[in-house]
mmCIF file of N, CA and C in Angstrom:
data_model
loop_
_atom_site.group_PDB
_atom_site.id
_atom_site.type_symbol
_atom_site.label_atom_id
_atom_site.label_comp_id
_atom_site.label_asym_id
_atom_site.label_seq_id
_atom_site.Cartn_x
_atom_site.Cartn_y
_atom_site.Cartn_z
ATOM 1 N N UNK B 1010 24.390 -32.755 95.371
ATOM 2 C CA UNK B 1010 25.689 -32.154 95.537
ATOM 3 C C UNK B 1010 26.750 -33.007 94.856
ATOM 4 N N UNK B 1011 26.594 -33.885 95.198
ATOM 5 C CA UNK B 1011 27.695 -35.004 94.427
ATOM 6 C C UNK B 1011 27.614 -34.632 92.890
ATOM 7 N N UNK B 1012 26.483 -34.411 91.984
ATOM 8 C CA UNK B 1012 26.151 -34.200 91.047
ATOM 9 C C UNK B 1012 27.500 -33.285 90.367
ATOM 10 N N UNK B 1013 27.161 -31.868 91.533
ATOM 11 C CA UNK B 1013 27.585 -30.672 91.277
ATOM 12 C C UNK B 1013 29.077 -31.441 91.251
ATOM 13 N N UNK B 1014 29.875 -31.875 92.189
ATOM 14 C CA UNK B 1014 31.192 -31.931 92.082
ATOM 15 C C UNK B 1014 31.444 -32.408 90.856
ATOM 16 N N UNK B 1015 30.872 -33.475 90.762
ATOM 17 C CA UNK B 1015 31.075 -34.697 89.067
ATOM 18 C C UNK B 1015 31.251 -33.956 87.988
ATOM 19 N N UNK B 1016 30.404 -32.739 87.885
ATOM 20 C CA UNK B 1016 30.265 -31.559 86.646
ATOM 21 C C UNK B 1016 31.280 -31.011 87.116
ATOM 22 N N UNK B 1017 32.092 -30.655 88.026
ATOM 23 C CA UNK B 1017 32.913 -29.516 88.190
ATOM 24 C C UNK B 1017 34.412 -30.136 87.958
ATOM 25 N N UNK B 1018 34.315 -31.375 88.078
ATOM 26 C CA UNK B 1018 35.341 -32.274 88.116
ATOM 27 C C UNK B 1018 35.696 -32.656 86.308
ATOM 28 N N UNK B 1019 34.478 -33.098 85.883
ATOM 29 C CA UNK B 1019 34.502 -33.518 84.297
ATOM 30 C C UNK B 1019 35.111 -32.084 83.538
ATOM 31 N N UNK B 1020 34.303 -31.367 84.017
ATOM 32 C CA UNK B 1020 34.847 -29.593 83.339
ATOM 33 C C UNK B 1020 36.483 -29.447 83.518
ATOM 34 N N UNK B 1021 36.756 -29.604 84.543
ATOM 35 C CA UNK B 1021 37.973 -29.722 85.229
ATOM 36 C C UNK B 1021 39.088 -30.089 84.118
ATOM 37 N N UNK B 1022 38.241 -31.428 83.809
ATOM 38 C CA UNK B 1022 39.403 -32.642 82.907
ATOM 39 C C UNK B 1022 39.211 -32.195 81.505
ATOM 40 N N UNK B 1023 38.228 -31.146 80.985
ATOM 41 C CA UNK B 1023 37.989 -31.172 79.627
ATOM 42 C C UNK B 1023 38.255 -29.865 79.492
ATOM 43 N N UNK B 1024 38.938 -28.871 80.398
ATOM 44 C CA UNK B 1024 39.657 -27.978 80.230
ATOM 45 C C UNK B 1024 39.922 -27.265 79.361
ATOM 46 N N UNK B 1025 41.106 -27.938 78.932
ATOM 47 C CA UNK B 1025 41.990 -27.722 77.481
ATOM 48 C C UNK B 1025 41.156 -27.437 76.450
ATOM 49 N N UNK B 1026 40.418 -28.364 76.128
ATOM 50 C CA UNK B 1026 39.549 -28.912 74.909
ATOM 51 C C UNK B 1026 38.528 -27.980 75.130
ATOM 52 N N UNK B 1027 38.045 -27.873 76.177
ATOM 53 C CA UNK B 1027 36.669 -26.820 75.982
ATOM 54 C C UNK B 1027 37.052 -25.291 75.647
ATOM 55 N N UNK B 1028 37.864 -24.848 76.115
ATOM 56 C CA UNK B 1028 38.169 -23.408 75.822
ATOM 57 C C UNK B 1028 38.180 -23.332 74.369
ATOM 58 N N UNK B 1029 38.852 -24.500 73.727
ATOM 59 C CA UNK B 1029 38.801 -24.078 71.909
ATOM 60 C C UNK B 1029 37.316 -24.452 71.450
ATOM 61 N N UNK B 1030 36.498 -24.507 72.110
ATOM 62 C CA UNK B 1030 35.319 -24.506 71.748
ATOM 63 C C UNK B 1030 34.496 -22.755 72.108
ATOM 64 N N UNK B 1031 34.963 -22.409 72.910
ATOM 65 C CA UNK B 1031 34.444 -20.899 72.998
ATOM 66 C C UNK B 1031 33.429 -20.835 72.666
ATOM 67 N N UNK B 1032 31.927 -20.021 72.076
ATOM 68 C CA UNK B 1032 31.069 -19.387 71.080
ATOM 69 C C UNK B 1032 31.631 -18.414 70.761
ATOM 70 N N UNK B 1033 31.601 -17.603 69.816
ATOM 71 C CA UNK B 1033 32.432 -16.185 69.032
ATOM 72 C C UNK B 1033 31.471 -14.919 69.394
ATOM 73 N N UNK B 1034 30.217 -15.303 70.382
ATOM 74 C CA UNK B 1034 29.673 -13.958 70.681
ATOM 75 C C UNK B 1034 30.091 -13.940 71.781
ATOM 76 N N UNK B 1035 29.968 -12.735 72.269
ATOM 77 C CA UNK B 1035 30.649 -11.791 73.518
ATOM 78 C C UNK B 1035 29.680 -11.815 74.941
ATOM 79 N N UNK B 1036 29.775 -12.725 75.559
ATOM 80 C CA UNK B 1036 29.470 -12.842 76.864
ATOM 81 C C UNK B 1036 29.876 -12.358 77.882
ATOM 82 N N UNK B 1037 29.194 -11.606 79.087
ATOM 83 C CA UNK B 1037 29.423 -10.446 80.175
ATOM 84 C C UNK B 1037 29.081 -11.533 81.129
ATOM 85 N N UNK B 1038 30.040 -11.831 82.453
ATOM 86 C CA UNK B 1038 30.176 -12.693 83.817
ATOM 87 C C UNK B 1038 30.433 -11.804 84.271
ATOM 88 N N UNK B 1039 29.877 -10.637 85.428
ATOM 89 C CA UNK B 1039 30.053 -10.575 86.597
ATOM 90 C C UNK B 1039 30.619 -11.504 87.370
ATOM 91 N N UNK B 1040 31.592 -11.958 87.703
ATOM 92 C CA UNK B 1040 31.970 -12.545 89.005
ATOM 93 C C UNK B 1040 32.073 -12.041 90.255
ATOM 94 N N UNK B 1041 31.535 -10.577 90.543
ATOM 95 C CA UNK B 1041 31.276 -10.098 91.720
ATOM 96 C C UNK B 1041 29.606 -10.524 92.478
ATOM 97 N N UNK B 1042 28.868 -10.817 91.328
ATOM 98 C CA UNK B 1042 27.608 -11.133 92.040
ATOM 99 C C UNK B 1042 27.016 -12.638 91.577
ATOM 100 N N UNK B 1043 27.567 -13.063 90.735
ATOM 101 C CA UNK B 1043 27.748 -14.719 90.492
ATOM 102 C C UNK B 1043 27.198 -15.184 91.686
ATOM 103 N N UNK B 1044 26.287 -15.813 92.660
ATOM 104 C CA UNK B 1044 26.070 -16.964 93.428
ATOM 105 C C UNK B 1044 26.610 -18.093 92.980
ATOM 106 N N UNK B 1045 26.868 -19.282 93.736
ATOM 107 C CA UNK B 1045 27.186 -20.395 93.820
ATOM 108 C C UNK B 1045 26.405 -21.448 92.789
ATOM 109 N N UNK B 1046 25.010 -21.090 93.501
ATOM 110 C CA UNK B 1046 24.090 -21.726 92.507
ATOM 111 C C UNK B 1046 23.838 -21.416 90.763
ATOM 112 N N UNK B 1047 24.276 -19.998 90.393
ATOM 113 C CA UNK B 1047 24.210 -19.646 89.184
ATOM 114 C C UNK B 1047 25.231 -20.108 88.688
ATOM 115 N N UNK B 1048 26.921 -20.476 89.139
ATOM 116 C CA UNK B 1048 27.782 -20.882 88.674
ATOM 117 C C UNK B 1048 28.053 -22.109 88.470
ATOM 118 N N UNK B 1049 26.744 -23.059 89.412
ATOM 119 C CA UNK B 1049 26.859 -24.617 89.100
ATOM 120 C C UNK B 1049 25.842 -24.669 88.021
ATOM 121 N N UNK B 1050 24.941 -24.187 88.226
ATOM 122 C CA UNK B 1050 23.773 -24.251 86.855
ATOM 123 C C UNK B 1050 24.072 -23.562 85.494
ATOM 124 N N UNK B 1051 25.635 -23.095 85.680
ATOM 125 C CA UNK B 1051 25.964 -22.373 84.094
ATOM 126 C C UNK B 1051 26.150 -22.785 82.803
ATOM 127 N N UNK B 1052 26.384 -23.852 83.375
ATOM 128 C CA UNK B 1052 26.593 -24.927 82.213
ATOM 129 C C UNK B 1052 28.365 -24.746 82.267
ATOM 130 N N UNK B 1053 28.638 -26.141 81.017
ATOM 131 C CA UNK B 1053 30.115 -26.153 81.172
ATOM 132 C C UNK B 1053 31.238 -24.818 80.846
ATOM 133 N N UNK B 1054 30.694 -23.928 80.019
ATOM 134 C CA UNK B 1054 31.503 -22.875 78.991
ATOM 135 C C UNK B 1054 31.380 -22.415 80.773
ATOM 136 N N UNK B 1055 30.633 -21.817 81.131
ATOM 137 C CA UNK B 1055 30.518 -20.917 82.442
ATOM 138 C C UNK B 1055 31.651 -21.288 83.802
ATOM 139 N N UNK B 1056 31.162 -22.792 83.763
ATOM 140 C CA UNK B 1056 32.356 -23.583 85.042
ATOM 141 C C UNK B 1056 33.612 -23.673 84.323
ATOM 142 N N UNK B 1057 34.036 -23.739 82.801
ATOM 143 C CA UNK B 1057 35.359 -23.921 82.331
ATOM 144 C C UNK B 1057 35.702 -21.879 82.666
ATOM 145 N N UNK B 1058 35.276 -21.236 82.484
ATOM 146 C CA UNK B 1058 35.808 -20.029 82.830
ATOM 147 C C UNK B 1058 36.323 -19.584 84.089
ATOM 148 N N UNK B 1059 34.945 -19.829 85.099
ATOM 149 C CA UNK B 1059 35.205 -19.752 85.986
ATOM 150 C C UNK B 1059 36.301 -19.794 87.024
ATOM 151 N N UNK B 1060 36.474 -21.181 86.627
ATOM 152 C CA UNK B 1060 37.847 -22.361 87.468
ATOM 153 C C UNK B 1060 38.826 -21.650 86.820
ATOM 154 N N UNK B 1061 38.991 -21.338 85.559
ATOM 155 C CA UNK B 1061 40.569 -21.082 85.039
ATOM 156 C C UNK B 1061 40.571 -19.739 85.709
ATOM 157 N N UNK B 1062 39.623 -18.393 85.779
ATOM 158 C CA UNK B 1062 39.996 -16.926 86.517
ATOM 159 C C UNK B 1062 39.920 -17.482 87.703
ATOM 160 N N UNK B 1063 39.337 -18.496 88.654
ATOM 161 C CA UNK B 1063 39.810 -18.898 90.147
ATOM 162 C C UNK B 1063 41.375 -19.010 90.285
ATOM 163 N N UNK B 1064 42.172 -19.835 89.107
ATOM 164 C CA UNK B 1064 43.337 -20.382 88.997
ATOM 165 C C UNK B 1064 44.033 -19.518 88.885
ATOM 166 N N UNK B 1065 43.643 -18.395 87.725
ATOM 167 C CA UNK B 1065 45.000 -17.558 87.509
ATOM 168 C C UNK B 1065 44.611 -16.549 88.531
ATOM 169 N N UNK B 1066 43.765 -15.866 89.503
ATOM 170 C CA UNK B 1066 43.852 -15.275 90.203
ATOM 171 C C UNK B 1066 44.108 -15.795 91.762
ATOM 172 N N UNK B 1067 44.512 -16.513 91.674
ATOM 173 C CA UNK B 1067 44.693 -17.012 93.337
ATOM 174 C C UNK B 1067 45.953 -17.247 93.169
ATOM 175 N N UNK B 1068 46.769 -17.552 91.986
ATOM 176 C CA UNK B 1068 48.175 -17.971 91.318
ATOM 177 C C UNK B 1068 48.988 -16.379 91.992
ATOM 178 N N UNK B 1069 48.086 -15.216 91.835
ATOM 179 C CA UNK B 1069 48.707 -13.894 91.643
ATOM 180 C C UNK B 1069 49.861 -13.413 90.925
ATOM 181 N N UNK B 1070 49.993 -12.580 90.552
ATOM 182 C CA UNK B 1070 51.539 -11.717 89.665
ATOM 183 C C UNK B 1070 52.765 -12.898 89.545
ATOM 184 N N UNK B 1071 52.859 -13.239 91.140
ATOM 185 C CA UNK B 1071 54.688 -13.764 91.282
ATOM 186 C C UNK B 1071 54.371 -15.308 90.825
ATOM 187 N N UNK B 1072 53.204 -15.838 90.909
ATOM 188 C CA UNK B 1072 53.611 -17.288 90.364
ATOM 189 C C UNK B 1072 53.643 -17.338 88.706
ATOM 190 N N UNK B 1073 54.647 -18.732 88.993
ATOM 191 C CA UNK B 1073 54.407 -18.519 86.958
ATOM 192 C C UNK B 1073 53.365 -19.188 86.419
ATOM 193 N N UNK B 1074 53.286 -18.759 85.456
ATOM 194 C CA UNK B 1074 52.493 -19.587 84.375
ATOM 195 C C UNK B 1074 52.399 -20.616 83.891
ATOM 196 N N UNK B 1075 52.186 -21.604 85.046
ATOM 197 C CA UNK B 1075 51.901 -22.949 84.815
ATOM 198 C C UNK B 1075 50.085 -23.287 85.835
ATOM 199 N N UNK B 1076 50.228 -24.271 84.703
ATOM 200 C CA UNK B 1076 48.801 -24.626 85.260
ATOM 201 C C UNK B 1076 49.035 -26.260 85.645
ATOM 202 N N UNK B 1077 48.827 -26.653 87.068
ATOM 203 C CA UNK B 1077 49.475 -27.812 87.301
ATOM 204 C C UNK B 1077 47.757 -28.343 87.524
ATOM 205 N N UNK B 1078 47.732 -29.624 86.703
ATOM 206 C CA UNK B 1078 46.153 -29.948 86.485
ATOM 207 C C UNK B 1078 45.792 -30.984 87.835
ATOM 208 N N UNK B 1079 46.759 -31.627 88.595
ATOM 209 C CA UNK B 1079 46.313 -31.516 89.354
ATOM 210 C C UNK B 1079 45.763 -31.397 90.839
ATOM 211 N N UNK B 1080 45.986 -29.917 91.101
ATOM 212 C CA UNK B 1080 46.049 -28.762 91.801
ATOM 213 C C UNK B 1080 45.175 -28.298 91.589
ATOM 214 N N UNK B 1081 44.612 -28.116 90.101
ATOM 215 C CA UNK B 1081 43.575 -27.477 89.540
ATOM 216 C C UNK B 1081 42.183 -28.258 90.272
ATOM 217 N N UNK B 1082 42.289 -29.318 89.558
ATOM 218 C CA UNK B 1082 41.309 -30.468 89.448
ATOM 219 C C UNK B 1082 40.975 -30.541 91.414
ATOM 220 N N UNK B 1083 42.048 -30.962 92.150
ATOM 221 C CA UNK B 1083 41.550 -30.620 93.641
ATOM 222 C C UNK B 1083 40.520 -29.543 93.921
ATOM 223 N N UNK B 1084 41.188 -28.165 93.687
ATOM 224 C CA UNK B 1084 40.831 -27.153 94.001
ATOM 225 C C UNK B 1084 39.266 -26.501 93.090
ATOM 226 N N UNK B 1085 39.019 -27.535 92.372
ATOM 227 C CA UNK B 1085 37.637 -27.782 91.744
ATOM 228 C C UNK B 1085 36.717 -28.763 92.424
ATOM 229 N N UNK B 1086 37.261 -29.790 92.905
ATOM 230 C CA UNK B 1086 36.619 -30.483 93.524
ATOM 231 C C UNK B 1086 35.775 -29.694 95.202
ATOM 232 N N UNK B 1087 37.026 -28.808 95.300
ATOM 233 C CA UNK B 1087 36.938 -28.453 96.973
ATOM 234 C C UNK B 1087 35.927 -26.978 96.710
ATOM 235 N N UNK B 1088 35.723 -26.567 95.529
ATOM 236 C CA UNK B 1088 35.304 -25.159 95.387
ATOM 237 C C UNK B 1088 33.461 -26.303 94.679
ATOM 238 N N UNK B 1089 33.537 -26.716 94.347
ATOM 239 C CA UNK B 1089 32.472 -27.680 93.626
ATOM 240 C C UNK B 1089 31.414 -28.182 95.033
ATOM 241 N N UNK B 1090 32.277 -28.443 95.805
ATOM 242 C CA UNK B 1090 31.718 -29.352 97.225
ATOM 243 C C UNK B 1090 31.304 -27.899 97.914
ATOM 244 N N UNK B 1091 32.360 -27.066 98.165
ATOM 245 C CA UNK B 1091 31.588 -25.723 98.746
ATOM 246 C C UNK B 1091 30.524 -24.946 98.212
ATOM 247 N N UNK B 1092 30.456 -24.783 97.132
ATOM 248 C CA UNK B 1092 29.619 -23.864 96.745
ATOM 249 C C UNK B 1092 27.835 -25.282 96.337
ATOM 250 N N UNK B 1093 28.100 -26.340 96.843
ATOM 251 C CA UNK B 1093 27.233 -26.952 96.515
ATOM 252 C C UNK B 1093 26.288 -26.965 98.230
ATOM 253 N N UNK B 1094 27.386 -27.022 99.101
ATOM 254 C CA UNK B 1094 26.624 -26.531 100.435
ATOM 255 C C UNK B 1094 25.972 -24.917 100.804
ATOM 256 N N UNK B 1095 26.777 -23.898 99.912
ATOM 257 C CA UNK B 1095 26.308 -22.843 100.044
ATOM 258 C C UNK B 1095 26.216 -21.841 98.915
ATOM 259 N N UNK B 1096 24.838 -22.713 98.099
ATOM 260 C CA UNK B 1096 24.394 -22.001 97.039
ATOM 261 C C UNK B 1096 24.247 -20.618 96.832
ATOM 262 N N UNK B 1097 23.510 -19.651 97.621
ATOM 263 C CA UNK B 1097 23.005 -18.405 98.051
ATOM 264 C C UNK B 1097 25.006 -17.570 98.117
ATOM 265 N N UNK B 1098 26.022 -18.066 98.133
ATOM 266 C CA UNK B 1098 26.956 -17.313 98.764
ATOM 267 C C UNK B 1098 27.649 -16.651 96.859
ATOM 268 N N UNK B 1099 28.270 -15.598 97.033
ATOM 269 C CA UNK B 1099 28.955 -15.487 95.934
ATOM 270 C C UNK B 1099 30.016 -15.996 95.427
ATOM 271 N N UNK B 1100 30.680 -16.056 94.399
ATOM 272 C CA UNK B 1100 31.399 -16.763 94.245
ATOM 273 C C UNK B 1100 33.019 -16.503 94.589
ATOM 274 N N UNK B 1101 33.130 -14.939 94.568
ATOM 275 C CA UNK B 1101 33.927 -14.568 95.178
ATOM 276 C C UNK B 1101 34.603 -14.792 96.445
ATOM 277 N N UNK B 1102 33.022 -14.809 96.899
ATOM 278 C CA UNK B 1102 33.257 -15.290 98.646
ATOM 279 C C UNK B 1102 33.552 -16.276 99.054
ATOM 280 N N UNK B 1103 32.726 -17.236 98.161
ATOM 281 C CA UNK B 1103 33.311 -19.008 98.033
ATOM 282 C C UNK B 1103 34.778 -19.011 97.697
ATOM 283 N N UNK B 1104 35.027 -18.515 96.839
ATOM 284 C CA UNK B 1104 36.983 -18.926 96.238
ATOM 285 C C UNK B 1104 37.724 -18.309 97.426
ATOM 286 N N UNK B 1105 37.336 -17.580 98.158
ATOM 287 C CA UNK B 1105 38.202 -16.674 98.984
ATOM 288 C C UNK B 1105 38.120 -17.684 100.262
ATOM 289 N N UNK B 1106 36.895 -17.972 100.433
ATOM 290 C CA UNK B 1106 36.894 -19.392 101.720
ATOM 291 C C UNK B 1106 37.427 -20.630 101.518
ATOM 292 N N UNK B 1107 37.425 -20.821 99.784
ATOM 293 C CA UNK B 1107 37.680 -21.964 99.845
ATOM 294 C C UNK B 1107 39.647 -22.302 99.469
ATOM 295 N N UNK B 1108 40.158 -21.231 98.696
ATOM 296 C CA UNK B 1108 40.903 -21.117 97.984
ATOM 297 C C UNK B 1108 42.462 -19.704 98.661
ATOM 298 N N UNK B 1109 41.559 -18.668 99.544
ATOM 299 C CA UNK B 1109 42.358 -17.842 100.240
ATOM 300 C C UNK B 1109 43.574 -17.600 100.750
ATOM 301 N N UNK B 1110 44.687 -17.030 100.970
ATOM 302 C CA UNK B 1110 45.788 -17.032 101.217
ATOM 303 C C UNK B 1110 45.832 -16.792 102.666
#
């Protein structure tokens, strides 16, 4: 588990930089049936996506468009540590337990 946070944490910090790395083919994420465990084993492109639609959707409509890194970086750590205790759960369900209004 510690593992998992360290990856979710490094992803976290390489953010910026990884998104301009993209691949140019067209990849399909369900995030409705995503498990925990498929989203720690995605590798980094998968956890850099992830975290940023956690961010801008928990942000909702009225907040602005800032990404405060770290807020981010917490809320990776705390979604990293959860979903590392409850692999089997979705990920939806995880951000909503871990992240929820």
């Amino acid at each position: 588990m510690k593992t998992s946070v360290s990856i979710l944490f490094a992803a976290a910090l390489t953010l910026p930089l990884g998104l301009a790395s993209v691949p140019a083919h067209a990849v399909v994420l369900d995030l409705s049936t995503m498990t925990c465990k498929q989203f720690v084993d995605g590798g980094d492109d998968t956890i850099k996506m992830v975290l940023t639609w956690m961010d801008g959707w928990y942000k909702g409509d009225s907040d602005e468009a800032i990404i405060d890194t770290d807020v981010f970086v917490e809320n990776a750590k705390k979604f990293g540590t959860y979903c590392g205790k409850n692999p089997t759960m979705s990920i939806v369900n995880a951000a909503e337990s871990v992240l929820g209004k």
